Amino acid sequence: MRIGIFDSGIGGISTLLACLRHLPDAHYLFYGDSAHAPYGDKSPAQVRQWTEEAYAWFISAGVDAVVLACNTATSAAVAPLRERADVPIIGIEPAIRKALTDHPQGGILLLATSITVSGGKLRDLLDRLENGQERVRPLACSGLAEIIETQDTDWRARARHYLQLRVQPARTADIGVVVLGCTHYCWINDLINDTLGGDIAVVDGNDGVARQLCRRLGVVPIGTDTAPPLPRHARISLHFTADNGVKSRLARQLLAASGVSVDTQPDLPHARACSDPGSAGR
Ligand code: DGL
């Protein structure tokens, strides 16, 4: 079984990890659109076009399902894409429903990109959920995904500084939970906890996406509440649209930090040439 995972960059690796817990034997094709990242401050029309290009790449590589491991791309593109999709498309959206259910009192701080915060998809979701508009406080974190994506020597210090400056002031006394509405933010879970106070719960939508992927593929998800363990080896083909070598190495390091080593895969059939020719699919 082949599964396509798509993001602008390394945020989607956190979603890939969640999928690996439930479907450890699948062959994953990861597509990171580093040539156009970050997506959050671009126009929804541009993000839609790049998501469609990624989808076409996945189809040419013969996937059985595509996961949009990017809240921004889901917000901008999932609806038009699904209208003419040949395989199931699973989008990620902020885990607000879970936050509202698990924390029946108080405010919910939602951190996401500008496109996600201003998009109609979020507005509709908040309208649909009981007390959604009243309890959820969306905060656009422009530039934060960019800091995380660099993974350079001082990126964590810069992310901490960003959180202190921009996010900390938005934490009012009644807020007990933070929803991560961008997959990149999953890599700073601990910093968010630290900056906003250890008593705050932090939730993301990755496990929900992995379970939905299972359902769409006719596989029963493992367990109900607890996440199954990660496999030690995984079949993953990494493809980034710019700096493929550097980005793929980074992705492998992030996976290794979670105890997952990437088994070498043969080159993908029909994989389209990218900005770093010859490196696609490895
Ligand atoms: N990781 C993405 C998301 O979940 C996009 C971040 C970006 O490129 O701005 O929204």
PDB file of N, CA and C in Angstrom, residues 145-238:
ATOM      1  N   ALA A 145       6.309  29.135  11.495  1.00  0.00           N
ATOM      2  CA  ALA A 145       6.646  27.895  10.760  1.00  0.00           C
ATOM      3  C   ALA A 145       8.003  28.052  10.068  1.00  0.00           C
ATOM      4  N   GLU A 146       8.268  29.271   9.611  1.00  0.00           N
ATOM      5  CA  GLU A 146       9.533  29.555   8.922  1.00  0.00           C
ATOM      6  C   GLU A 146      10.729  29.325   9.860  1.00  0.00           C
ATOM      7  N   ILE A 147      10.607  29.771  11.094  1.00  0.00           N
ATOM      8  CA  ILE A 147      11.683  29.578  12.081  1.00  0.00           C
ATOM      9  C   ILE A 147      11.907  28.084  12.306  1.00  0.00           C
ATOM     10  N   ILE A 148      10.814  27.348  12.485  1.00  0.00           N
ATOM     11  CA  ILE A 148      10.913  25.909  12.762  1.00  0.00           C
ATOM     12  C   ILE A 148      11.518  25.170  11.571  1.00  0.00           C
ATOM     13  N   GLU A 149      11.122  25.596  10.387  1.00  0.00           N
ATOM     14  CA  GLU A 149      11.589  24.920   9.162  1.00  0.00           C
ATOM     15  C   GLU A 149      13.106  25.012   9.002  1.00  0.00           C
ATOM     16  N   THR A 150      13.735  26.085   9.499  1.00  0.00           N
ATOM     17  CA  THR A 150      15.185  26.244   9.284  1.00  0.00           C
ATOM     18  C   THR A 150      15.981  25.153  10.006  1.00  0.00           C
ATOM     19  N   GLN A 151      15.562  24.782  11.238  1.00  0.00           N
ATOM     20  CA  GLN A 151      16.303  23.790  12.050  1.00  0.00           C
ATOM     21  C   GLN A 151      17.788  24.163  12.130  1.00  0.00           C
ATOM     22  N   ASP A 152      18.102  25.458  12.070  1.00  0.00           N
ATOM     23  CA  ASP A 152      19.506  25.852  12.167  1.00  0.00           C
ATOM     24  C   ASP A 152      19.922  25.895  13.637  1.00  0.00           C
ATOM     25  N   THR A 153      21.126  26.374  13.918  1.00  0.00           N
ATOM     26  CA  THR A 153      21.674  26.202  15.268  1.00  0.00           C
ATOM     27  C   THR A 153      20.841  26.885  16.351  1.00  0.00           C
ATOM     28  N   ASP A 154      20.283  28.072  16.057  1.00  0.00           N
ATOM     29  CA  ASP A 154      19.557  28.766  17.128  1.00  0.00           C
ATOM     30  C   ASP A 154      18.044  28.818  16.897  1.00  0.00           C
ATOM     31  N   TRP A 155      17.514  27.875  16.124  1.00  0.00           N
ATOM     32  CA  TRP A 155      16.082  27.973  15.797  1.00  0.00           C
ATOM     33  C   TRP A 155      15.205  27.849  17.040  1.00  0.00           C
ATOM     34  N   ARG A 156      15.629  27.045  18.012  1.00  0.00           N
ATOM     35  CA  ARG A 156      14.778  26.864  19.199  1.00  0.00           C
ATOM     36  C   ARG A 156      14.748  28.143  20.048  1.00  0.00           C
ATOM     37  N   ALA A 157      15.885  28.818  20.124  1.00  0.00           N
ATOM     38  CA  ALA A 157      15.927  30.084  20.870  1.00  0.00           C
ATOM     39  C   ALA A 157      15.030  31.120  20.184  1.00  0.00           C
ATOM     40  N   ARG A 158      15.077  31.133  18.851  1.00  0.00           N
ATOM     41  CA  ARG A 158      14.244  32.097  18.120  1.00  0.00           C
ATOM     42  C   ARG A 158      12.754  31.757  18.252  1.00  0.00           C
ATOM     43  N   ALA A 159      12.455  30.468  18.255  1.00  0.00           N
ATOM     44  CA  ALA A 159      11.051  30.061  18.424  1.00  0.00           C
ATOM     45  C   ALA A 159      10.554  30.450  19.818  1.00  0.00           C
ATOM     46  N   ARG A 160      11.409  30.256  20.822  1.00  0.00           N
ATOM     47  CA  ARG A 160      11.036  30.619  22.193  1.00  0.00           C
ATOM     48  C   ARG A 160      10.765  32.126  22.304  1.00  0.00           C
ATOM     49  N   HIS A 161      11.651  32.899  21.689  1.00  0.00           N
ATOM     50  CA  HIS A 161      11.513  34.350  21.693  1.00  0.00           C
ATOM     51  C   HIS A 161      10.183  34.746  21.032  1.00  0.00           C
ATOM     52  N   TYR A 162       9.891  34.096  19.902  1.00  0.00           N
ATOM     53  CA  TYR A 162       8.643  34.370  19.173  1.00  0.00           C
ATOM     54  C   TYR A 162       7.433  34.094  20.090  1.00  0.00           C
ATOM     55  N   LEU A 163       7.475  32.963  20.770  1.00  0.00           N
ATOM     56  CA  LEU A 163       6.349  32.571  21.636  1.00  0.00           C
ATOM     57  C   LEU A 163       6.176  33.577  22.777  1.00  0.00           C
ATOM     58  N   GLN A 164       7.305  34.011  23.345  1.00  0.00           N
ATOM     59  CA  GLN A 164       7.219  34.973  24.452  1.00  0.00           C
ATOM     60  C   GLN A 164       6.597  36.289  23.989  1.00  0.00           C
ATOM     61  N   LEU A 165       7.004  36.696  22.796  1.00  0.00           N
ATOM     62  CA  LEU A 165       6.576  37.999  22.276  1.00  0.00           C
ATOM     63  C   LEU A 165       5.145  37.995  21.757  1.00  0.00           C
ATOM     64  N   ARG A 166       4.810  36.938  21.013  1.00  0.00           N
ATOM     65  CA  ARG A 166       3.541  36.969  20.277  1.00  0.00           C
ATOM     66  C   ARG A 166       2.445  36.107  20.922  1.00  0.00           C
ATOM     67  N   VAL A 167       2.834  34.966  21.485  1.00  0.00           N
ATOM     68  CA  VAL A 167       1.813  34.020  21.942  1.00  0.00           C
ATOM     69  C   VAL A 167       1.497  34.200  23.431  1.00  0.00           C
ATOM     70  N   GLN A 168       2.527  34.394  24.216  1.00  0.00           N
ATOM     71  CA  GLN A 168       2.345  34.540  25.663  1.00  0.00           C
ATOM     72  C   GLN A 168       1.290  35.606  26.022  1.00  0.00           C
ATOM     73  N   PRO A 169       1.339  36.803  25.389  1.00  0.00           N
ATOM     74  CA  PRO A 169       0.353  37.832  25.720  1.00  0.00           C
ATOM     75  C   PRO A 169      -1.094  37.425  25.411  1.00  0.00           C
ATOM     76  N   ALA A 170      -1.265  36.442  24.530  1.00  0.00           N
ATOM     77  CA  ALA A 170      -2.626  36.007  24.164  1.00  0.00           C
ATOM     78  C   ALA A 170      -3.174  34.988  25.152  1.00  0.00           C
ATOM     79  N   ARG A 171      -2.317  34.528  26.089  1.00  0.00           N
ATOM     80  CA  ARG A 171      -2.784  33.544  27.068  1.00  0.00           C
ATOM     81  C   ARG A 171      -3.474  34.237  28.240  1.00  0.00           C
ATOM     82  N   THR A 172      -4.778  34.308  28.161  1.00  0.00           N
ATOM     83  CA  THR A 172      -5.538  34.886  29.264  1.00  0.00           C
ATOM     84  C   THR A 172      -5.782  33.805  30.316  1.00  0.00           C
ATOM     85  N   ALA A 173      -6.177  34.231  31.515  1.00  0.00           N
ATOM     86  CA  ALA A 173      -6.293  33.307  32.648  1.00  0.00           C
ATOM     87  C   ALA A 173      -7.250  32.142  32.378  1.00  0.00           C
ATOM     88  N   ASP A 174      -8.263  32.345  31.560  1.00  0.00           N
ATOM     89  CA  ASP A 174      -9.261  31.283  31.368  1.00  0.00           C
ATOM     90  C   ASP A 174      -8.841  30.230  30.349  1.00  0.00           C
ATOM     91  N   ILE A 175      -7.715  30.446  29.686  1.00  0.00           N
ATOM     92  CA  ILE A 175      -7.315  29.483  28.643  1.00  0.00           C
ATOM     93  C   ILE A 175      -6.594  28.282  29.263  1.00  0.00           C
ATOM     94  N   GLY A 176      -7.151  27.075  28.997  1.00  0.00           N
ATOM     95  CA  GLY A 176      -6.563  25.864  29.579  1.00  0.00           C
ATOM     96  C   GLY A 176      -5.990  24.932  28.542  1.00  0.00           C
ATOM     97  N   VAL A 177      -6.204  25.264  27.263  1.00  0.00           N
ATOM     98  CA  VAL A 177      -5.741  24.355  26.210  1.00  0.00           C
ATOM     99  C   VAL A 177      -5.320  25.141  24.965  1.00  0.00           C
ATOM    100  N   VAL A 178      -4.265  24.633  24.327  1.00  0.00           N
ATOM    101  CA  VAL A 178      -3.785  25.223  23.074  1.00  0.00           C
ATOM    102  C   VAL A 178      -3.960  24.185  21.975  1.00  0.00           C
ATOM    103  N   VAL A 179      -4.568  24.594  20.872  1.00  0.00           N
ATOM    104  CA  VAL A 179      -4.701  23.703  19.723  1.00  0.00           C
ATOM    105  C   VAL A 179      -3.663  24.102  18.683  1.00  0.00           C
ATOM    106  N   LEU A 180      -2.869  23.133  18.233  1.00  0.00           N
ATOM    107  CA  LEU A 180      -1.854  23.405  17.220  1.00  0.00           C
ATOM    108  C   LEU A 180      -2.499  23.264  15.836  1.00  0.00           C
ATOM    109  N   GLY A 181      -2.731  24.391  15.184  1.00  0.00           N
ATOM    110  CA  GLY A 181      -3.386  24.381  13.875  1.00  0.00           C
ATOM    111  C   GLY A 181      -2.396  24.466  12.727  1.00  0.00           C
ATOM    112  N   CYS A 182      -1.164  24.045  12.983  1.00  0.00           N
ATOM    113  CA  CYS A 182      -0.130  23.988  11.931  1.00  0.00           C
ATOM    114  C   CYS A 182       0.793  22.844  12.320  1.00  0.00           C
ATOM    115  N   THR A 183       1.051  21.947  11.387  1.00  0.00           N
ATOM    116  CA  THR A 183       1.830  20.753  11.741  1.00  0.00           C
ATOM    117  C   THR A 183       3.274  21.089  12.136  1.00  0.00           C
ATOM    118  N   HIS A 184       3.780  22.212  11.668  1.00  0.00           N
ATOM    119  CA  HIS A 184       5.142  22.614  12.086  1.00  0.00           C
ATOM    120  C   HIS A 184       5.214  22.824  13.605  1.00  0.00           C
ATOM    121  N   TYR A 185       4.131  23.303  14.200  1.00  0.00           N
ATOM    122  CA  TYR A 185       4.160  23.638  15.629  1.00  0.00           C
ATOM    123  C   TYR A 185       4.296  22.389  16.516  1.00  0.00           C
ATOM    124  N   CYS A 186       4.036  21.221  15.936  1.00  0.00           N
ATOM    125  CA  CYS A 186       4.191  19.983  16.721  1.00  0.00           C
ATOM    126  C   CYS A 186       5.643  19.795  17.165  1.00  0.00           C
ATOM    127  N   TRP A 187       6.570  20.412  16.461  1.00  0.00           N
ATOM    128  CA  TRP A 187       7.983  20.283  16.834  1.00  0.00           C
ATOM    129  C   TRP A 187       8.366  21.221  17.977  1.00  0.00           C
ATOM    130  N   ILE A 188       7.443  22.079  18.421  1.00  0.00           N
ATOM    131  CA  ILE A 188       7.777  22.962  19.556  1.00  0.00           C
ATOM    132  C   ILE A 188       6.766  22.797  20.692  1.00  0.00           C
ATOM    133  N   ASN A 189       6.151  21.651  20.716  1.00  0.00           N
ATOM    134  CA  ASN A 189       5.219  21.299  21.776  1.00  0.00           C
ATOM    135  C   ASN A 189       5.753  21.665  23.169  1.00  0.00           C
ATOM    136  N   ASP A 190       7.011  21.243  23.414  1.00  0.00           N
ATOM    137  CA  ASP A 190       7.616  21.467  24.735  1.00  0.00           C
ATOM    138  C   ASP A 190       7.837  22.960  24.997  1.00  0.00           C
ATOM    139  N   LEU A 191       8.231  23.707  23.964  1.00  0.00           N
ATOM    140  CA  LEU A 191       8.462  25.140  24.137  1.00  0.00           C
ATOM    141  C   LEU A 191       7.156  25.875  24.430  1.00  0.00           C
ATOM    142  N   ILE A 192       6.091  25.434  23.783  1.00  0.00           N
ATOM    143  CA  ILE A 192       4.777  26.056  23.993  1.00  0.00           C
ATOM    144  C   ILE A 192       4.351  25.822  25.444  1.00  0.00           C
ATOM    145  N   ASN A 193       4.543  24.591  25.892  1.00  0.00           N
ATOM    146  CA  ASN A 193       4.219  24.230  27.269  1.00  0.00           C
ATOM    147  C   ASN A 193       5.000  25.069  28.263  1.00  0.00           C
ATOM    148  N   ASP A 194       6.280  25.188  27.976  1.00  0.00           N
ATOM    149  CA  ASP A 194       7.204  25.957  28.807  1.00  0.00           C
ATOM    150  C   ASP A 194       6.817  27.427  28.895  1.00  0.00           C
ATOM    151  N   THR A 195       6.573  28.001  27.741  1.00  0.00           N
ATOM    152  CA  THR A 195       6.311  29.444  27.666  1.00  0.00           C
ATOM    153  C   THR A 195       4.961  29.803  28.255  1.00  0.00           C
ATOM    154  N   LEU A 196       3.968  28.947  28.013  1.00  0.00           N
ATOM    155  CA  LEU A 196       2.615  29.291  28.454  1.00  0.00           C
ATOM    156  C   LEU A 196       2.282  28.738  29.834  1.00  0.00           C
ATOM    157  N   GLY A 197       3.205  27.998  30.424  1.00  0.00           N
ATOM    158  CA  GLY A 197       2.938  27.416  31.743  1.00  0.00           C
ATOM    159  C   GLY A 197       2.628  25.952  31.591  1.00  0.00           C
ATOM    160  N   GLY A 198       3.273  25.116  32.418  1.00  0.00           N
ATOM    161  CA  GLY A 198       3.168  23.664  32.290  1.00  0.00           C
ATOM    162  C   GLY A 198       1.770  23.099  32.467  1.00  0.00           C
ATOM    163  N   ASP A 199       0.842  23.905  33.017  1.00  0.00           N
ATOM    164  CA  ASP A 199      -0.498  23.390  33.289  1.00  0.00           C
ATOM    165  C   ASP A 199      -1.411  23.435  32.061  1.00  0.00           C
ATOM    166  N   ILE A 200      -0.876  23.889  30.963  1.00  0.00           N
ATOM    167  CA  ILE A 200      -1.729  24.021  29.775  1.00  0.00           C
ATOM    168  C   ILE A 200      -1.645  22.750  28.922  1.00  0.00           C
ATOM    169  N   ALA A 201      -2.804  22.302  28.418  1.00  0.00           N
ATOM    170  CA  ALA A 201      -2.802  21.110  27.549  1.00  0.00           C
ATOM    171  C   ALA A 201      -2.548  21.556  26.114  1.00  0.00           C
ATOM    172  N   VAL A 202      -1.792  20.754  25.372  1.00  0.00           N
ATOM    173  CA  VAL A 202      -1.501  21.086  23.970  1.00  0.00           C
ATOM    174  C   VAL A 202      -2.002  19.933  23.104  1.00  0.00           C
ATOM    175  N   VAL A 203      -2.885  20.222  22.151  1.00  0.00           N
ATOM    176  CA  VAL A 203      -3.418  19.133  21.312  1.00  0.00           C
ATOM    177  C   VAL A 203      -3.177  19.414  19.826  1.00  0.00           C
ATOM    178  N   ASP A 204      -2.977  18.330  19.073  1.00  0.00           N
ATOM    179  CA  ASP A 204      -2.838  18.478  17.620  1.00  0.00           C
ATOM    180  C   ASP A 204      -3.728  17.447  16.931  1.00  0.00           C
ATOM    181  N   GLY A 205      -3.839  17.561  15.616  1.00  0.00           N
ATOM    182  CA  GLY A 205      -4.793  16.715  14.889  1.00  0.00           C
ATOM    183  C   GLY A 205      -4.181  15.490  14.241  1.00  0.00           C
ATOM    184  N   ASN A 206      -2.911  15.186  14.554  1.00  0.00           N
ATOM    185  CA  ASN A 206      -2.240  14.116  13.812  1.00  0.00           C
ATOM    186  C   ASN A 206      -2.842  12.724  14.021  1.00  0.00           C
ATOM    187  N   ASP A 207      -3.167  12.385  15.271  1.00  0.00           N
ATOM    188  CA  ASP A 207      -3.718  11.045  15.514  1.00  0.00           C
ATOM    189  C   ASP A 207      -5.080  10.898  14.817  1.00  0.00           C
ATOM    190  N   GLY A 208      -5.862  11.963  14.840  1.00  0.00           N
ATOM    191  CA  GLY A 208      -7.175  11.938  14.173  1.00  0.00           C
ATOM    192  C   GLY A 208      -7.028  11.691  12.678  1.00  0.00           C
ATOM    193  N   VAL A 209      -6.028  12.296  12.075  1.00  0.00           N
ATOM    194  CA  VAL A 209      -5.781  12.110  10.644  1.00  0.00           C
ATOM    195  C   VAL A 209      -5.391  10.662  10.362  1.00  0.00           C
ATOM    196  N   ALA A 210      -4.505  10.119  11.198  1.00  0.00           N
ATOM    197  CA  ALA A 210      -4.053   8.739  10.993  1.00  0.00           C
ATOM    198  C   ALA A 210      -5.239   7.773  11.104  1.00  0.00           C
ATOM    199  N   ARG A 211      -6.114   8.014  12.064  1.00  0.00           N
ATOM    200  CA  ARG A 211      -7.288   7.136  12.224  1.00  0.00           C
ATOM    201  C   ARG A 211      -8.243   7.264  11.033  1.00  0.00           C
ATOM    202  N   GLN A 212      -8.409   8.489  10.558  1.00  0.00           N
ATOM    203  CA  GLN A 212      -9.281   8.698   9.399  1.00  0.00           C
ATOM    204  C   GLN A 212      -8.687   8.025   8.152  1.00  0.00           C
ATOM    205  N   LEU A 213      -7.360   8.088   8.032  1.00  0.00           N
ATOM    206  CA  LEU A 213      -6.674   7.416   6.917  1.00  0.00           C
ATOM    207  C   LEU A 213      -6.977   5.915   6.955  1.00  0.00           C
ATOM    208  N   CYS A 214      -6.868   5.323   8.151  1.00  0.00           N
ATOM    209  CA  CYS A 214      -7.177   3.888   8.297  1.00  0.00           C
ATOM    210  C   CYS A 214      -8.600   3.607   7.826  1.00  0.00           C
ATOM    211  N   ARG A 215      -9.542   4.410   8.319  1.00  0.00           N
ATOM    212  CA  ARG A 215     -10.948   4.175   7.964  1.00  0.00           C
ATOM    213  C   ARG A 215     -11.160   4.228   6.454  1.00  0.00           C
ATOM    214  N   ARG A 216     -10.544   5.239   5.817  1.00  0.00           N
ATOM    215  CA  ARG A 216     -10.727   5.392   4.363  1.00  0.00           C
ATOM    216  C   ARG A 216     -10.096   4.236   3.583  1.00  0.00           C
ATOM    217  N   LEU A 217      -9.099   3.584   4.181  1.00  0.00           N
ATOM    218  CA  LEU A 217      -8.442   2.463   3.515  1.00  0.00           C
ATOM    219  C   LEU A 217      -9.035   1.118   3.940  1.00  0.00           C
ATOM    220  N   GLY A 218     -10.060   1.180   4.779  1.00  0.00           N
ATOM    221  CA  GLY A 218     -10.707  -0.052   5.215  1.00  0.00           C
ATOM    222  C   GLY A 218      -9.907  -0.825   6.245  1.00  0.00           C
ATOM    223  N   VAL A 219      -9.033  -0.132   6.984  1.00  0.00           N
ATOM    224  CA  VAL A 219      -8.222  -0.779   8.029  1.00  0.00           C
ATOM    225  C   VAL A 219      -8.752  -0.310   9.382  1.00  0.00           C
ATOM    226  N   VAL A 220      -8.847  -1.233  10.348  1.00  0.00           N
ATOM    227  CA  VAL A 220      -9.339  -0.832  11.670  1.00  0.00           C
ATOM    228  C   VAL A 220      -8.189  -0.163  12.432  1.00  0.00           C
ATOM    229  N   PRO A 221      -8.367   1.117  12.861  1.00  0.00           N
ATOM    230  CA  PRO A 221      -7.284   1.775  13.604  1.00  0.00           C
ATOM    231  C   PRO A 221      -6.975   1.047  14.898  1.00  0.00           C
ATOM    232  N   ILE A 222      -5.688   1.079  15.305  1.00  0.00           N
ATOM    233  CA  ILE A 222      -5.275   0.358  16.509  1.00  0.00           C
ATOM    234  C   ILE A 222      -5.642   1.164  17.749  1.00  0.00           C
ATOM    235  N   GLY A 223      -6.264   0.500  18.726  1.00  0.00           N
ATOM    236  CA  GLY A 223      -6.571   1.157  20.007  1.00  0.00           C
ATOM    237  C   GLY A 223      -7.594   2.270  19.858  1.00  0.00           C
ATOM    238  N   THR A 224      -8.016   2.828  20.963  1.00  0.00           N
ATOM    239  CA  THR A 224      -8.962   3.931  20.891  1.00  0.00           C
ATOM    240  C   THR A 224      -8.345   5.227  21.402  1.00  0.00           C
ATOM    241  N   ASP A 225      -7.786   5.170  22.606  1.00  0.00           N
ATOM    242  CA  ASP A 225      -7.244   6.395  23.194  1.00  0.00           C
ATOM    243  C   ASP A 225      -5.734   6.510  23.042  1.00  0.00           C
ATOM    244  N   THR A 226      -5.049   5.406  23.331  1.00  0.00           N
ATOM    245  CA  THR A 226      -3.589   5.500  23.326  1.00  0.00           C
ATOM    246  C   THR A 226      -3.023   5.251  21.928  1.00  0.00           C
ATOM    247  N   ALA A 227      -1.950   5.984  21.621  1.00  0.00           N
ATOM    248  CA  ALA A 227      -1.313   5.817  20.314  1.00  0.00           C
ATOM    249  C   ALA A 227      -0.431   4.571  20.338  1.00  0.00           C
ATOM    250  N   PRO A 228      -0.518   3.730  19.313  1.00  0.00           N
ATOM    251  CA  PRO A 228       0.349   2.538  19.261  1.00  0.00           C
ATOM    252  C   PRO A 228       1.821   2.941  19.122  1.00  0.00           C
ATOM    253  N   PRO A 229       2.755   2.029  19.472  1.00  0.00           N
ATOM    254  CA  PRO A 229       4.176   2.383  19.366  1.00  0.00           C
ATOM    255  C   PRO A 229       4.622   2.552  17.918  1.00  0.00           C
ATOM    256  N   LEU A 230       5.739   3.240  17.745  1.00  0.00           N
ATOM    257  CA  LEU A 230       6.294   3.451  16.405  1.00  0.00           C
ATOM    258  C   LEU A 230       7.104   2.236  15.972  1.00  0.00           C
ATOM    259  N   PRO A 231       7.121   1.918  14.680  1.00  0.00           N
ATOM    260  CA  PRO A 231       8.010   0.840  14.209  1.00  0.00           C
ATOM    261  C   PRO A 231       9.455   1.338  14.215  1.00  0.00           C
ATOM    262  N   ARG A 232      10.411   0.432  14.261  1.00  0.00           N
ATOM    263  CA  ARG A 232      11.834   0.850  14.262  1.00  0.00           C
ATOM    264  C   ARG A 232      12.334   1.151  12.845  1.00  0.00           C
ATOM    265  N   HIS A 233      11.697   0.506  11.867  1.00  0.00           N
ATOM    266  CA  HIS A 233      12.065   0.748  10.471  1.00  0.00           C
ATOM    267  C   HIS A 233      10.808   1.110   9.697  1.00  0.00           C
ATOM    268  N   ALA A 234      10.979   1.934   8.666  1.00  0.00           N
ATOM    269  CA  ALA A 234       9.814   2.299   7.864  1.00  0.00           C
ATOM    270  C   ALA A 234      10.225   2.479   6.417  1.00  0.00           C
ATOM    271  N   ARG A 235       9.257   2.191   5.531  1.00  0.00           N
ATOM    272  CA  ARG A 235       9.505   2.373   4.090  1.00  0.00           C
ATOM    273  C   ARG A 235       9.041   3.773   3.720  1.00  0.00           C
ATOM    274  N   ILE A 236       9.992   4.669   3.529  1.00  0.00           N
ATOM    275  CA  ILE A 236       9.648   6.064   3.251  1.00  0.00           C
ATOM    276  C   ILE A 236      10.505   6.564   2.093  1.00  0.00           C
ATOM    277  N   SER A 237       9.854   7.162   1.082  1.00  0.00           N
ATOM    278  CA  SER A 237      10.580   7.843   0.009  1.00  0.00           C
ATOM    279  C   SER A 237      10.378   9.337   0.220  1.00  0.00           C
ATOM    280  N   LEU A 238      11.474  10.057   0.328  1.00  0.00           N
ATOM    281  CA  LEU A 238      11.392  11.490   0.608  1.00  0.00           C
ATOM    282  C   LEU A 238      11.620  12.292  -0.669  1.00  0.00           C
TER     283      LEU A 238
END
